[in-house]
Amino acid sequence: MRRILVSGALGQIGSELVPALRARYGRDRVIASDIRMMPAGEQAEQGPYEHADCTQSHQILEVIRRHDVERVYHMAALLSAVAEDKPQVAWTVNMNGLYNVLEVARQYDCAVFFPSSIGAFGPSTPRDRTPQDTIQRPTTMYGVSKVAGEMLCDYYALRFGIDTRGVRLPGLISYVAPPGGGTTDYAVDIFYHALRYGRYTCFLRPDTCLDMMYMPDAIRAMIEVMEADPARLTHRNAFNITAMSFTPEVLAEAIRQHLPGFAIDYEVDPVRQAIADSWPRSLDDSAARSEWGWAAAYDLPAMTEDMLSKLDAKLKAAK
Ligand code: AKB
């Protein structure tokens, strides 16, 4: 039985992608791996786990070889704000990690999923309904690594016939695992603060409009694009996908529909604000819609309602 490997499995996306893949393909068919150690008890309970660093190609090769991997979801990466703080580390993890995975995939004939991002665009990109194919001149190390990653995946598909596929993810909102060092993290933090304290201090300006998506939609997109009929794909990599676009003040108003006393104020972080100002306000996802039938299920009101009720239950259970 050939298996599926998820790198960065303990991160914000990996924490939900691994259970979703296991529910779909079987517990033992999905190998979770991360540079972090998983607590021993959890490991046995949840399914196969491998400690591996994607910047060390022999570690990736060993996991892929030993488990007869046929598909890699390469989620290990530094997010935008952390990458801007440590650009050299970001290049090593985001670029060398991807290169190592693609090289081993070439040798062992694996398909590869690569998560690009709205961060792959820059200030010279059209900001509203950003087209699928457009100017990409990002001004952040995160964005540079995402554009280069998109191109490297295209190259491996063209030159070596590797089945590389991917999407450009917007900011992701989830109640399961916290994000780690992104520019869109406020859209998760705000829910924790709303439920715990009834107020939130936002690090982006109130009118900063960005593309966002609820995690269940993002996970479904990652599975659907890998299962799509290859004959219908003309892009393969870096599909724009979107579900909603909003500003912090609009999100605060949506939360107020459920928690009327909720208050928001602003202490702008210039680094993250500059990153956000260089990104699109909304994406055009028509290529994903027509090539593999993509459609988001959650809009802003549906996401807000689900997020508040699930997070509230989680916080109460943890008390
Ligand atoms: C980040 O903010 O860095 C990520 C992203 C949009 O890629 N959430």
Short mmCIF file of C-alpha atoms and ligand atoms in Angstrom, two decimals:
data_model
loop_
_atom_site.label_atom_id
_atom_site.label_comp_id
_atom_site.label_asym_id
_atom_site.label_seq_id
_atom_site.Cartn_x
_atom_site.Cartn_y
_atom_site.Cartn_z
CA MET A 1 0.00 0.00 0.00
CA ARG A 2 1.50 3.35 -1.03
CA ARG A 3 1.10 6.07 1.58
CA ILE A 4 0.59 9.83 2.02
CA LEU A 5 3.13 11.94 3.90
CA VAL A 6 2.32 15.27 5.56
CA SER A 7 5.33 17.42 6.50
CA GLY A 8 4.76 20.18 9.07
CA ALA A 9 2.00 17.96 10.48
CA LEU A 10 1.93 19.66 13.89
CA GLY A 11 1.39 23.15 12.45
CA GLN A 12 -1.87 25.08 12.06
CA ILE A 13 -2.91 23.39 8.82
CA GLY A 14 -1.22 20.01 9.36
CA SER A 15 -3.10 19.53 12.66
CA GLU A 16 -6.37 19.42 10.72
CA LEU A 17 -5.15 18.05 7.41
CA VAL A 18 -3.78 14.81 8.93
CA PRO A 19 -7.07 13.77 10.62
CA ALA A 20 -9.03 14.69 7.47
CA LEU A 21 -6.72 12.58 5.28
CA ARG A 22 -6.87 9.70 7.77
CA ALA A 23 -10.68 9.84 7.81
CA ARG A 24 -10.69 9.66 4.01
CA TYR A 25 -7.86 7.24 3.19
CA GLY A 26 -7.33 5.26 6.42
CA ARG A 27 -5.34 5.91 9.59
CA ASP A 28 -2.25 3.92 8.67
CA ARG A 29 -2.05 5.25 5.12
CA VAL A 30 -1.19 8.75 6.34
CA ILE A 31 2.24 9.44 7.86
CA ALA A 32 2.46 12.64 9.90
CA SER A 33 5.90 14.21 10.20
CA ASP A 34 7.30 17.34 11.77
CA ILE A 35 10.55 18.78 13.07
CA ARG A 36 8.91 18.83 16.50
CA MET A 37 8.65 15.70 18.64
CA MET A 38 5.13 14.42 19.17
CA PRO A 39 4.34 13.36 22.73
CA ALA A 40 4.65 9.55 22.87
CA GLY A 41 1.08 8.87 24.09
CA GLU A 42 -0.55 10.93 21.34
CA GLN A 43 1.57 9.29 18.66
CA ALA A 44 0.31 5.78 19.24
CA GLU A 45 -3.28 6.98 19.50
CA GLN A 46 -3.41 9.11 16.38
CA GLY A 47 -1.45 7.14 13.81
CA PRO A 48 2.03 6.85 12.31
CA TYR A 49 4.40 9.71 13.08
CA GLU A 50 7.97 10.41 11.92
CA HIS A 51 10.30 13.03 13.31
CA ALA A 52 11.93 14.61 10.23
CA ASP A 53 13.52 17.90 9.22
CA CYS A 54 12.72 18.80 5.60
CA THR A 55 15.96 20.79 5.27
CA GLN A 56 17.82 17.46 5.68
CA SER A 57 17.19 15.61 2.42
CA HIS A 58 18.34 12.24 3.79
CA GLN A 59 15.66 12.41 6.50
CA ILE A 60 12.92 13.08 3.93
CA LEU A 61 14.28 10.37 1.65
CA GLU A 62 14.34 7.84 4.46
CA VAL A 63 10.70 8.50 5.45
CA ILE A 64 9.48 8.40 1.83
CA ARG A 65 11.43 5.24 1.04
CA ARG A 66 10.52 3.33 4.20
CA HIS A 67 6.79 4.11 4.02
CA ASP A 68 6.49 3.75 0.23
CA VAL A 69 5.02 7.24 -0.03
CA GLU A 70 3.09 8.16 -3.20
CA ARG A 71 1.88 11.67 -2.26
CA VAL A 72 3.45 14.40 -0.12
CA TYR A 73 1.58 17.33 1.39
CA HIS A 74 4.53 19.60 2.03
CA MET A 75 3.20 21.93 4.73
CA ALA A 76 6.47 22.69 6.59
CA ALA A 77 7.19 26.42 6.17
CA LEU A 78 7.71 29.67 8.05
CA LEU A 79 4.80 32.14 7.82
CA SER A 80 5.08 35.75 6.67
CA ALA A 81 5.82 37.72 9.86
CA VAL A 82 8.35 35.19 11.19
CA ALA A 83 9.94 34.95 7.74
CA GLU A 84 10.37 38.73 7.64
CA ASP A 85 12.04 38.58 11.05
CA LYS A 86 14.36 35.74 10.00
CA PRO A 87 14.69 35.93 6.20
CA GLN A 88 17.75 33.66 5.98
CA VAL A 89 16.08 30.90 8.01
CA ALA A 90 12.91 31.38 5.94
CA TRP A 91 14.83 30.82 2.71
CA THR A 92 16.42 27.65 4.09
CA VAL A 93 13.19 26.16 5.42
CA ASN A 94 10.80 27.32 2.69
CA MET A 95 13.06 26.85 -0.34
CA ASN A 96 15.58 24.16 0.53
CA GLY A 97 12.81 22.16 2.23
CA LEU A 98 10.67 22.25 -0.92
CA TYR A 99 13.64 21.48 -3.17
CA ASN A 100 14.52 18.43 -1.05
CA VAL A 101 10.93 17.17 -1.16
CA LEU A 102 10.71 17.63 -4.95
CA GLU A 103 14.02 15.87 -5.52
CA VAL A 104 13.00 12.85 -3.44
CA ALA A 105 9.57 12.92 -5.12
CA ARG A 106 11.36 12.74 -8.48
CA GLN A 107 13.34 9.70 -7.38
CA TYR A 108 10.38 7.86 -5.80
CA ASP A 109 7.65 9.05 -8.21
CA CYS A 110 5.48 10.88 -5.67
CA ALA A 111 2.87 13.56 -6.28
CA VAL A 112 3.50 16.78 -4.31
CA PHE A 113 1.06 19.32 -2.89
CA PHE A 114 2.60 22.76 -2.30
CA PRO A 115 0.71 25.45 -0.36
CA SER A 116 1.31 28.84 -1.91
CA SER A 117 -0.32 31.95 -0.48
CA ILE A 118 -1.79 35.38 -1.15
CA GLY A 119 1.72 36.37 0.00
CA ALA A 120 2.97 35.36 -3.47
CA PHE A 121 1.59 38.68 -4.74
CA GLY A 122 3.06 42.12 -4.19
CA PRO A 123 2.27 45.83 -4.36
CA SER A 124 2.32 45.94 -8.17
CA THR A 125 -0.30 43.14 -8.42
CA PRO A 126 -3.92 44.25 -9.07
CA ARG A 127 -5.39 44.21 -5.54
CA ASP A 128 -9.06 43.57 -6.24
CA ARG A 129 -10.22 40.31 -7.77
CA THR A 130 -6.54 39.51 -8.33
CA PRO A 131 -6.38 37.36 -11.48
CA GLN A 132 -4.99 33.82 -11.54
CA ASP A 133 -2.20 34.85 -13.90
CA THR A 134 -0.84 38.28 -13.11
CA ILE A 135 2.19 40.28 -11.92
CA GLN A 136 3.97 38.64 -8.98
CA ARG A 137 6.69 40.83 -7.49
CA PRO A 138 6.34 40.27 -3.71
CA THR A 139 8.36 42.44 -1.34
CA THR A 140 8.67 39.91 1.51
CA MET A 141 10.94 36.89 1.93
CA TYR A 142 7.80 34.78 2.50
CA GLY A 143 6.39 35.97 -0.82
CA VAL A 144 9.68 35.44 -2.64
CA SER A 145 9.80 31.86 -1.35
CA LYS A 146 6.17 31.26 -2.37
CA VAL A 147 6.62 32.56 -5.95
CA ALA A 148 9.85 30.63 -6.33
CA GLY A 149 8.09 27.55 -4.90
CA GLU A 150 5.23 27.88 -7.40
CA MET A 151 7.75 28.08 -10.24
CA LEU A 152 9.86 25.21 -8.93
CA CYS A 153 6.73 23.02 -8.78
CA ASP A 154 5.83 23.99 -12.35
CA TYR A 155 9.39 23.17 -13.41
CA TYR A 156 9.34 19.69 -11.82
CA ALA A 157 6.00 18.97 -13.53
CA LEU A 158 7.24 20.14 -16.93
CA ARG A 159 10.80 18.79 -16.82
CA PHE A 160 10.37 15.56 -14.83
CA GLY A 161 6.64 14.81 -15.09
CA ILE A 162 6.12 15.05 -11.32
CA ASP A 163 2.44 15.51 -10.41
CA THR A 164 2.83 18.77 -8.49
CA ARG A 165 -0.35 20.65 -7.53
CA GLY A 166 -1.21 23.48 -5.18
CA VAL A 167 -3.39 26.39 -4.15
CA ARG A 168 -2.74 29.96 -3.03
CA LEU A 169 -4.17 30.00 0.47
CA PRO A 170 -5.73 33.13 1.98
CA GLY A 171 -5.57 33.81 5.74
CA LEU A 172 -6.93 30.71 7.51
CA ILE A 173 -9.31 30.77 10.47
CA SER A 174 -9.53 27.80 12.79
CA TYR A 175 -10.37 26.90 16.38
CA VAL A 176 -8.18 23.76 16.45
CA ALA A 177 -4.53 24.85 16.36
CA PRO A 178 -3.22 28.42 16.67
CA PRO A 179 -1.41 30.01 13.72
CA GLY A 180 2.29 30.70 14.18
CA GLY A 181 3.64 34.02 12.97
CA GLY A 182 1.43 35.08 10.07
CA THR A 183 0.05 38.48 9.08
CA THR A 184 -3.52 37.21 9.06
CA ASP A 185 -3.26 35.73 12.59
CA TYR A 186 -5.41 38.53 14.01
CA ALA A 187 -8.46 36.88 12.43
CA VAL A 188 -7.95 33.87 14.75
CA ASP A 189 -6.71 35.74 17.86
CA ILE A 190 -9.77 38.00 17.79
CA PHE A 191 -12.10 35.04 18.48
CA TYR A 192 -10.08 33.82 21.50
CA HIS A 193 -10.03 37.36 22.94
CA ALA A 194 -13.72 37.96 22.18
CA LEU A 195 -14.74 34.85 24.13
CA ARG A 196 -12.24 35.21 26.97
CA TYR A 197 -12.11 38.97 27.56
CA GLY A 198 -14.82 40.58 25.41
CA ARG A 199 -12.23 42.84 23.75
CA TYR A 200 -9.28 42.70 21.35
CA THR A 201 -6.40 44.94 20.37
CA CYS A 202 -5.71 44.42 16.66
CA PHE A 203 -2.25 44.77 15.10
CA LEU A 204 -3.65 45.76 11.67
CA ARG A 205 -5.52 48.98 10.78
CA PRO A 206 -9.33 48.75 10.91
CA ASP A 207 -9.66 49.14 7.11
CA THR A 208 -7.12 46.44 6.10
CA CYS A 209 -9.00 44.19 3.70
CA LEU A 210 -7.59 40.68 3.11
CA ASP A 211 -8.80 37.37 1.70
CA MET A 212 -9.73 34.77 4.31
CA MET A 213 -11.05 31.22 4.54
CA TYR A 214 -12.43 28.93 7.23
CA MET A 215 -10.16 25.91 7.75
CA PRO A 216 -12.71 23.20 6.74
CA ASP A 217 -12.91 24.81 3.28
CA ALA A 218 -9.11 25.01 3.00
CA ILE A 219 -8.66 21.34 3.95
CA ARG A 220 -11.30 20.31 1.43
CA ALA A 221 -9.57 22.38 -1.28
CA MET A 222 -6.24 20.64 -0.59
CA ILE A 223 -7.84 17.22 -0.88
CA GLU A 224 -9.97 18.09 -3.92
CA VAL A 225 -7.14 19.61 -5.96
CA MET A 226 -5.03 16.45 -5.45
CA GLU A 227 -7.98 14.24 -6.46
CA ALA A 228 -8.92 16.38 -9.50
CA ASP A 229 -8.90 14.83 -12.96
CA PRO A 230 -5.49 15.85 -14.39
CA ALA A 231 -6.98 16.11 -17.88
CA ARG A 232 -9.04 19.12 -16.70
CA LEU A 233 -6.11 21.00 -15.13
CA THR A 234 -4.39 23.63 -17.19
CA HIS A 235 -2.75 25.39 -14.22
CA ARG A 236 -1.89 22.47 -11.87
CA ASN A 237 -0.11 24.71 -9.35
CA ALA A 238 -0.92 27.81 -7.39
CA PHE A 239 -4.67 28.02 -7.93
CA ASN A 240 -6.23 31.15 -6.44
CA ILE A 241 -8.92 30.08 -3.96
CA THR A 242 -11.04 32.30 -1.77
CA ALA A 243 -14.09 32.31 0.46
CA MET A 244 -14.46 35.84 1.89
CA SER A 245 -12.66 39.17 2.16
CA PHE A 246 -13.02 41.41 5.19
CA THR A 247 -11.35 44.08 7.33
CA PRO A 248 -10.83 43.89 11.12
CA GLU A 249 -13.70 46.32 11.67
CA VAL A 250 -16.08 44.21 9.55
CA LEU A 251 -15.03 41.03 11.40
CA ALA A 252 -15.55 42.78 14.74
CA GLU A 253 -19.08 43.72 13.64
CA ALA A 254 -19.78 40.10 12.63
CA ILE A 255 -18.64 38.96 16.11
CA ARG A 256 -20.84 41.64 17.72
CA GLN A 257 -23.90 40.00 16.12
CA HIS A 258 -23.28 37.15 18.63
CA LEU A 259 -21.44 39.00 21.45
CA PRO A 260 -23.00 42.50 21.48
CA GLY A 261 -20.56 43.92 24.07
CA PHE A 262 -17.42 43.01 22.07
CA ALA A 263 -14.96 45.90 21.72
CA ILE A 264 -11.96 46.31 19.42
CA ASP A 265 -9.14 48.84 19.40
CA TYR A 266 -5.96 49.12 17.36
CA GLU A 267 -2.21 49.19 17.99
CA VAL A 268 -0.73 48.87 14.53
CA ASP A 269 2.39 46.76 14.07
CA PRO A 270 4.22 48.51 11.20
CA VAL A 271 5.91 45.33 9.95
CA ARG A 272 2.74 43.28 9.65
CA GLN A 273 0.78 46.29 8.36
CA ALA A 274 3.34 46.79 5.56
CA ILE A 275 3.06 43.10 4.64
CA ALA A 276 -0.76 43.26 4.59
CA ASP A 277 -0.69 46.46 2.50
CA SER A 278 1.36 44.63 -0.15
CA TRP A 279 -1.20 41.78 -0.48
CA PRO A 280 -4.44 41.51 -2.51
CA ARG A 281 -7.76 42.59 -1.01
CA SER A 282 -9.60 39.79 -2.84
CA LEU A 283 -8.75 36.99 -5.29
CA ASP A 284 -10.44 35.81 -8.46
CA ASP A 285 -10.76 32.03 -8.04
CA SER A 286 -12.51 31.31 -11.36
CA ALA A 287 -9.68 29.05 -12.63
CA ALA A 288 -10.08 26.73 -9.60
CA ARG A 289 -13.86 26.81 -10.05
CA SER A 290 -13.76 25.84 -13.70
CA GLU A 291 -10.78 23.43 -13.65
CA TRP A 292 -11.68 21.32 -10.60
CA GLY A 293 -15.04 22.54 -9.36
CA TRP A 294 -13.83 24.54 -6.35
CA ALA A 295 -16.51 26.30 -4.26
CA ALA A 296 -16.22 27.55 -0.67
CA ALA A 297 -18.96 26.56 1.76
CA TYR A 298 -18.41 29.18 4.50
CA ASP A 299 -18.94 32.92 4.11
CA LEU A 300 -18.28 35.46 6.88
CA PRO A 301 -21.55 35.00 8.86
CA ALA A 302 -21.39 31.17 8.63
CA MET A 303 -17.72 31.08 9.62
CA THR A 304 -18.24 33.49 12.53
CA GLU A 305 -21.15 31.52 13.96
CA ASP A 306 -19.38 28.16 13.68
CA MET A 307 -16.06 29.50 14.96
CA LEU A 308 -17.65 31.10 18.05
CA SER A 309 -19.66 28.03 18.99
CA LYS A 310 -16.82 25.51 18.44
CA LEU A 311 -14.20 27.66 20.16
CA ASP A 312 -16.52 28.39 23.07
CA ALA A 313 -17.05 24.65 23.59
CA LYS A 314 -13.30 24.03 23.35
CA LEU A 315 -12.43 26.76 25.87
CA LYS A 316 -15.11 25.53 28.31
CA ALA A 317 -13.89 21.93 28.01
CA ALA A 318 -10.33 23.04 28.79
CA LYS A 319 -11.34 24.72 32.08
C1 AKB B 1 0.38 34.51 6.72
O1 AKB B 1 -0.28 35.46 7.19
O2 AKB B 1 1.61 34.51 6.65
C2 AKB B 1 -0.37 33.33 6.15
C3 AKB B 1 -0.63 33.52 4.70
C4 AKB B 1 -1.69 34.41 4.24
O3 AKB B 1 0.05 32.92 3.90
N1 AKB B 1 -1.59 33.14 6.87
#
